[in-house]
Amino acid sequence: MFKLNEIKELIKLVDQSSLQELEIQEENSRIFIRKPSRTESVVVTTPIHPSYLAAVPQATMQEISPPATSVPVEDTNKAEAPKKPLHT
């Protein structure tokens, strides 16, 4: 396994040399270093995981009832005038 200081040294050597890439393989370890080309572009994308989608609340279809119309309410406290005179 490569040590961090060895990896840093290899990167520095490749950077300062005319090499474009370097690959070293030892027992169970392999390192590959490549200089970026001048025409190479790097695109970083983040995949959308289903767990993120589950966290987003979904719009639901709800039956919306129309607003109740107002019906005039009779005032039951009103007294009606008698149709016949009270005193005879």
Short mmCIF file of C-alpha atoms in Angstrom, two decimals:
data_model
loop_
_atom_site.label_atom_id
_atom_site.label_comp_id
_atom_site.label_asym_id
_atom_site.label_seq_id
_atom_site.Cartn_x
_atom_site.Cartn_y
_atom_site.Cartn_z
CA MET A 1 0.00 0.00 0.00
CA PHE A 2 1.26 3.45 -0.88
CA LYS A 3 1.86 5.97 1.86
CA LEU A 4 0.47 9.47 1.56
CA ASN A 5 3.90 11.11 1.34
CA GLU A 6 4.88 8.66 -1.47
CA ILE A 7 1.75 9.55 -3.41
CA LYS A 8 2.41 13.27 -2.98
CA GLU A 9 5.99 12.79 -4.19
CA LEU A 10 4.83 10.85 -7.26
CA ILE A 11 2.31 13.57 -8.11
CA LYS A 12 5.00 16.21 -7.81
CA LEU A 13 7.36 14.21 -10.06
CA VAL A 14 4.70 13.76 -12.76
CA ASP A 15 3.75 17.42 -12.54
CA GLN A 16 7.35 18.58 -13.00
CA SER A 17 8.17 16.09 -15.76
CA SER A 18 7.10 15.76 -19.37
CA LEU A 19 5.19 12.57 -18.53
CA GLN A 20 1.46 12.70 -19.17
CA GLU A 21 0.60 9.70 -17.03
CA LEU A 22 2.22 7.27 -14.64
CA GLU A 23 1.03 3.88 -13.42
CA ILE A 24 2.74 1.89 -10.69
CA GLN A 25 1.60 -1.47 -9.40
CA GLU A 26 2.94 -3.24 -6.34
CA GLU A 27 1.65 -6.44 -4.72
CA ASN A 28 -1.93 -5.41 -3.82
CA SER A 29 -1.70 -1.73 -4.66
CA ARG A 30 -1.91 0.25 -7.86
CA ILE A 31 -1.65 3.96 -8.47
CA PHE A 32 -2.46 5.81 -11.67
CA ILE A 33 -1.61 9.49 -12.10
CA ARG A 34 -2.57 11.46 -15.22
CA LYS A 35 -2.04 15.08 -16.04
CA PRO A 36 -5.20 16.80 -17.22
CA SER A 37 -5.09 17.55 -20.93
CA ARG A 38 -5.62 21.10 -22.05
CA THR A 39 -8.74 20.16 -23.99
CA GLU A 40 -10.12 17.87 -21.33
CA SER A 41 -13.09 19.17 -19.45
CA VAL A 42 -14.25 17.90 -16.12
CA VAL A 43 -17.96 17.54 -15.47
CA VAL A 44 -19.11 16.76 -11.97
CA THR A 45 -22.62 15.48 -11.52
CA THR A 46 -24.49 14.38 -8.46
CA PRO A 47 -26.95 11.56 -8.97
CA ILE A 48 -30.43 11.97 -7.54
CA HIS A 49 -31.11 9.22 -5.07
CA PRO A 50 -34.63 7.85 -4.58
CA SER A 51 -34.35 8.66 -0.87
CA TYR A 52 -34.17 12.37 -1.76
CA LEU A 53 -37.29 12.08 -3.86
CA ALA A 54 -39.18 10.39 -1.04
CA ALA A 55 -38.46 13.37 1.21
CA VAL A 56 -40.16 15.77 -1.19
CA PRO A 57 -43.88 16.05 -0.37
CA GLN A 58 -46.01 14.96 -3.27
CA ALA A 59 -48.95 17.03 -4.42
CA THR A 60 -52.18 15.19 -3.81
CA MET A 61 -55.48 15.52 -5.56
CA GLN A 62 -58.16 16.56 -3.10
CA GLU A 63 -61.79 17.08 -3.86
CA ILE A 64 -62.51 20.69 -3.16
CA SER A 65 -66.11 21.46 -2.32
CA PRO A 66 -67.46 24.79 -3.53
CA PRO A 67 -67.83 27.45 -0.87
CA ALA A 68 -71.15 27.44 0.92
CA THR A 69 -73.52 30.10 -0.32
CA SER A 70 -75.00 32.34 2.29
CA VAL A 71 -78.71 31.99 2.81
CA PRO A 72 -80.51 34.83 4.58
CA VAL A 73 -81.54 33.74 8.04
CA GLU A 74 -84.96 34.76 9.30
CA ASP A 75 -84.97 36.78 12.46
CA THR A 76 -87.14 34.73 14.82
CA ASN A 77 -87.11 37.47 17.45
CA LYS A 78 -89.42 39.70 15.41
CA ALA A 79 -92.94 39.91 16.70
CA GLU A 80 -95.73 39.97 14.17
CA ALA A 81 -98.41 42.58 14.46
CA PRO A 82 -101.74 41.04 15.46
CA LYS A 83 -104.26 40.82 12.67
CA LYS A 84 -107.20 41.54 15.01
CA PRO A 85 -107.30 44.21 17.62
CA LEU A 86 -106.50 42.93 21.08
CA HIS A 87 -109.27 44.93 22.81
CA THR A 88 -112.83 44.28 21.85
#
